[in-house]
Coordinates of C-alpha atoms in Angstrom, one line a residue:
M1 CA -55.8 44.9 -14.5
A2 CA -59.2 43.6 -15.4
P3 CA -61.7 43.0 -12.6
L4 CA -61.8 39.5 -11.3
D5 CA -65.5 39.1 -11.6
L6 CA -68.7 40.8 -12.7
P7 CA -69.7 42.1 -9.3
D8 CA -66.3 43.7 -9.0
L9 CA -66.7 45.5 -12.3
L10 CA -70.0 47.0 -11.2
A11 CA -68.9 47.9 -7.7
P12 CA -68.8 51.7 -6.9
T13 CA -65.7 51.1 -4.7
R14 CA -63.6 50.6 -7.8
R15 CA -63.9 54.3 -8.6
Q16 CA -61.4 56.9 -7.4
D17 CA -64.2 59.3 -6.4
P18 CA -67.5 57.4 -5.9
S19 CA -69.2 60.7 -5.1
R20 CA -68.8 61.9 -8.8
P21 CA -71.7 61.4 -11.2
L22 CA -71.8 57.9 -12.7
I23 CA -75.1 58.1 -14.6
T24 CA -76.9 61.2 -15.8
F25 CA -80.3 60.3 -17.3
Y26 CA -82.6 62.3 -19.6
D27 CA -86.0 61.5 -21.0
D28 CA -86.7 63.9 -23.8
A29 CA -90.4 62.9 -23.9
T30 CA -91.0 64.1 -20.3
G31 CA -88.2 66.5 -19.7
E32 CA -86.8 64.4 -16.8
R33 CA -83.2 64.6 -15.7
A34 CA -81.7 62.5 -12.9
E35 CA -78.1 62.2 -11.8
L36 CA -76.7 59.3 -9.7
S37 CA -73.3 59.1 -8.2
A38 CA -71.5 55.8 -8.0
V39 CA -72.4 55.6 -4.3
T40 CA -76.1 56.2 -5.0
F41 CA -76.2 53.8 -7.9
G42 CA -74.4 51.2 -5.6
N43 CA -77.2 51.7 -3.1
W44 CA -79.8 50.9 -5.8
I45 CA -77.8 47.8 -6.8
A46 CA -77.6 46.6 -3.2
K47 CA -81.3 47.2 -2.5
T48 CA -82.4 45.5 -5.7
A49 CA -80.1 42.5 -5.1
N50 CA -81.6 42.2 -1.6
L51 CA -85.1 42.3 -3.2
L52 CA -84.0 39.3 -5.4
A53 CA -82.9 37.5 -2.3
E54 CA -86.3 38.4 -0.7
L55 CA -88.0 36.7 -3.7
D56 CA -86.0 33.6 -3.0
L57 CA -83.9 33.8 -6.1
E58 CA -80.7 31.8 -5.8
T59 CA -77.4 31.9 -7.6
G60 CA -77.9 30.5 -11.1
D61 CA -81.6 31.3 -11.3
D62 CA -83.0 33.3 -14.3
V63 CA -84.4 36.8 -14.2
G64 CA -86.4 38.3 -17.1
V65 CA -86.0 41.9 -18.0
L66 CA -88.5 43.7 -20.2
L67 CA -87.4 47.3 -19.7
P68 CA -86.3 50.2 -21.9
T69 CA -83.0 52.0 -21.6
H70 CA -83.2 53.7 -18.2
W71 CA -81.0 54.2 -15.2
Q72 CA -83.3 51.8 -13.2
T73 CA -82.9 49.2 -15.9
A74 CA -79.1 49.5 -15.4
A75 CA -79.6 49.0 -11.6
V76 CA -81.8 45.9 -12.1
L77 CA -79.3 44.3 -14.5
A78 CA -76.3 45.2 -12.2
A79 CA -78.2 43.8 -9.2
A80 CA -79.1 40.6 -11.0
W81 CA -75.5 40.0 -11.9
T82 CA -74.3 40.9 -8.4
H83 CA -76.7 38.4 -7.0
G84 CA -75.4 35.7 -9.3
T85 CA -78.5 35.4 -11.5
A86 CA -78.7 35.3 -15.3
T87 CA -80.6 37.9 -17.1
W88 CA -82.8 37.3 -20.2
V89 CA -83.2 40.8 -21.7
G90 CA -85.9 41.8 -24.2
R91 CA -86.8 38.4 -25.4
P92 CA -90.6 38.0 -24.6
A93 CA -91.0 35.0 -27.0
I94 CA -88.3 33.0 -25.2
L95 CA -89.5 34.2 -21.8
A96 CA -93.0 33.1 -22.6
A97 CA -91.7 29.6 -23.5
G98 CA -89.5 29.0 -20.5
Q99 CA -89.7 29.2 -16.7
V100 CA -88.4 32.5 -15.3
P101 CA -88.9 32.9 -11.5
V102 CA -88.9 36.7 -11.6
L103 CA -89.7 39.1 -14.4
F104 CA -89.0 42.9 -14.3
T105 CA -91.1 45.0 -16.6
D106 CA -92.4 48.5 -17.0
A107 CA -96.0 49.7 -16.7
A108 CA -96.4 49.8 -20.5
R109 CA -95.7 46.0 -20.8
L110 CA -97.4 45.0 -17.5
D111 CA -100.3 43.2 -19.3
Q112 CA -97.8 41.2 -21.3
A113 CA -95.9 40.2 -18.2
L114 CA -99.0 39.2 -16.3
A115 CA -100.1 37.0 -19.2
M116 CA -96.7 35.2 -18.9
R117 CA -97.3 34.8 -15.1
D118 CA -100.8 33.5 -15.6
G119 CA -99.5 31.1 -18.1
E120 CA -97.2 29.8 -15.3
H121 CA -94.0 30.8 -17.1
V122 CA -93.3 33.5 -14.6
Q123 CA -93.6 33.2 -10.8
D124 CA -93.3 36.9 -9.7
V125 CA -93.7 40.1 -11.7
V126 CA -91.8 43.2 -10.5
A127 CA -93.2 46.3 -12.2
L128 CA -91.4 49.7 -12.5
S129 CA -93.4 52.9 -13.2
L130 CA -90.2 54.6 -14.6
K131 CA -91.7 57.8 -13.2
P132 CA -89.3 60.6 -12.2
L133 CA -87.7 60.1 -8.8
G134 CA -88.6 56.4 -8.9
G135 CA -92.3 57.0 -8.3
R136 CA -94.8 54.2 -7.6
L137 CA -97.2 52.6 -10.0
D138 CA -100.6 54.2 -10.6
E139 CA -103.5 53.0 -8.5
G140 CA -104.7 49.6 -9.7
Q141 CA -101.5 48.7 -11.6
A142 CA -99.9 47.3 -8.4
D143 CA -102.7 44.7 -8.0
G144 CA -101.0 41.2 -7.9
V145 CA -97.5 42.5 -8.7
H146 CA -94.5 43.8 -6.8
D147 CA -94.3 47.5 -7.1
Y148 CA -90.6 48.1 -7.4
A149 CA -90.7 51.6 -6.0
A150 CA -92.7 50.5 -3.0
T151 CA -90.6 47.5 -2.1
V152 CA -87.1 48.3 -3.1
L153 CA -86.7 51.3 -0.9
A154 CA -87.3 49.2 2.2
M155 CA -84.4 46.9 1.3
P156 CA -81.0 47.3 3.0
D157 CA -78.3 49.5 1.4
V158 CA -75.7 46.8 1.9
Y159 CA -75.7 43.5 0.1
Q160 CA -73.7 40.5 1.1
L161 CA -73.1 37.9 -1.7
V162 CA -73.4 34.5 -0.1
D163 CA -72.4 32.2 -3.0
L164 CA -69.9 33.6 -5.6
P165 CA -71.3 32.6 -9.0
N166 CA -69.3 30.4 -11.3
P167 CA -67.5 32.7 -13.8
D168 CA -68.3 30.2 -16.6
Q169 CA -72.0 30.4 -15.8
R170 CA -74.3 32.1 -18.3
V171 CA -75.2 35.5 -17.0
L172 CA -76.7 37.3 -20.0
A173 CA -79.0 36.3 -22.9
V174 CA -79.9 39.1 -25.3
E175 CA -80.9 38.9 -28.9
D176 CA -79.2 35.7 -30.1
V177 CA -76.2 36.0 -27.8
E178 CA -75.6 34.1 -24.6
V179 CA -72.4 34.9 -22.6
S180 CA -70.8 33.9 -19.3
A181 CA -69.7 36.2 -16.5
A182 CA -66.0 35.7 -17.3
D183 CA -66.4 36.4 -21.0
L184 CA -68.6 39.4 -20.4
V185 CA -66.0 40.9 -18.0
A186 CA -63.2 40.1 -20.4
L187 CA -65.0 41.6 -23.4
A188 CA -66.0 44.8 -21.6
S189 CA -62.5 45.3 -20.2
E190 CA -60.8 44.7 -23.5
R191 CA -63.1 47.1 -25.3
A192 CA -62.7 49.8 -22.7
Q193 CA -58.9 49.5 -22.9
A194 CA -59.0 49.5 -26.7
M195 CA -61.2 52.6 -26.7
G196 CA -58.9 54.4 -24.2
L197 CA -61.7 55.1 -21.7
S198 CA -60.8 56.7 -18.4
T199 CA -62.3 58.5 -15.4
M200 CA -62.3 61.7 -17.5
D201 CA -64.7 60.3 -20.1
R202 CA -68.4 60.9 -20.3
V203 CA -70.1 58.5 -22.7
L204 CA -73.4 59.5 -24.4
F205 CA -75.8 56.6 -25.2
T206 CA -79.2 56.8 -26.8
G207 CA -79.6 53.2 -28.0
S208 CA -81.3 50.0 -26.6
Y209 CA -80.3 47.7 -23.8
A210 CA -82.4 45.0 -25.6
E211 CA -79.5 44.7 -28.1
F212 CA -76.2 43.0 -27.1
G213 CA -74.0 45.8 -28.6
G214 CA -76.1 48.5 -26.9
L215 CA -75.9 46.8 -23.5
L216 CA -72.2 46.1 -23.8
D217 CA -71.1 49.5 -25.1
G218 CA -73.8 51.6 -23.5
M219 CA -73.3 50.2 -20.0
L220 CA -70.6 47.6 -19.3
V221 CA -67.7 49.1 -21.4
P222 CA -68.0 52.6 -19.8
F223 CA -68.2 50.9 -16.3
A224 CA -65.1 48.8 -17.1
G225 CA -63.2 51.9 -18.2
N226 CA -64.3 53.9 -15.1
A227 CA -66.1 56.4 -17.4
S228 CA -69.5 57.9 -16.6
L229 CA -72.7 57.6 -18.6
V230 CA -75.2 60.1 -20.1
L231 CA -78.3 58.0 -20.9
V232 CA -81.0 59.6 -23.1
R233 CA -84.4 58.0 -23.5
N234 CA -86.7 59.1 -26.3
P235 CA -83.8 61.3 -27.7
D236 CA -84.5 64.5 -29.5
P237 CA -81.8 64.6 -32.2
D238 CA -81.9 68.4 -32.4
A239 CA -81.1 68.7 -28.6
L240 CA -78.2 66.2 -28.5
P241 CA -75.4 68.5 -29.6
A242 CA -76.2 71.1 -26.9
R243 CA -76.8 68.5 -24.3
A244 CA -73.4 66.8 -25.1
E245 CA -71.7 70.1 -24.6
A246 CA -73.5 70.9 -21.4
E247 CA -72.8 67.5 -19.9
M248 CA -69.1 67.6 -21.1
V249 CA -69.6 64.4 -23.1
T250 CA -66.3 63.1 -24.6
A251 CA -67.5 60.1 -26.6
T252 CA -70.7 58.6 -28.1
V253 CA -72.0 55.1 -28.8
G254 CA -73.2 54.8 -32.4
L255 CA -73.7 58.6 -32.9
D256 CA -71.8 61.1 -35.0
L257 CA -71.5 64.4 -33.2
P258 CA -69.0 67.1 -34.0
G259 CA -65.9 67.1 -31.9
L260 CA -66.7 63.7 -30.2
R261 CA -65.2 60.3 -30.8
R262 CA -67.5 57.5 -31.7
L263 CA -67.0 54.3 -29.8
A264 CA -68.9 51.8 -31.8

């Protein structure tokens, strides 16, 4: 049966064994590897959702996301949807023209985000260093912004949703696509069922969360199918076959690797 709402789809408690790895993350440019169980990822969702509440975001508000594919990006998106807010992903031109209470960005795009805030299009900027182990921003970068690593760890591990969002409310805008919570859950669940995903699957994704297809098949569809993710940032194509074997990958998104089924 499909989850009733988007927070349900993202909840670690849906999984038969929440202690098993949910996301394994690689950055081939730095050599970083991080592994998060469903329980750990759920803690990051709860902490980030509580951070949004701390910033006075309410159900139905908009959150801007200018972040690369990363496990922390997945946590930010999941937290925003759990809190009942809509995410505008990877659309700086639209973000700069509208009013977004909170904008999440990485250190590489911090100047761009601050320009939007100074232009009064953004109220608060939350910056992620994307360093290994969730490290803080470099000295000077945190001036006038919320350092995600410094603030989120102080948030509670438990999040209580006060107002259940309207399932017909827009929750995602990416590229030229805008979609409601109900439609996003239905689409992810239907695709997961059609692809035959299960708890035994490990899905390799190297694409972009700034594209609707990437965000859908590289995050929400595996979650809907109770599969786990192997996310690779700055992928080294020569290293992918061996990594897929080492991580027991069973399927890929948009990649052709010997012996693995391609989901999209």
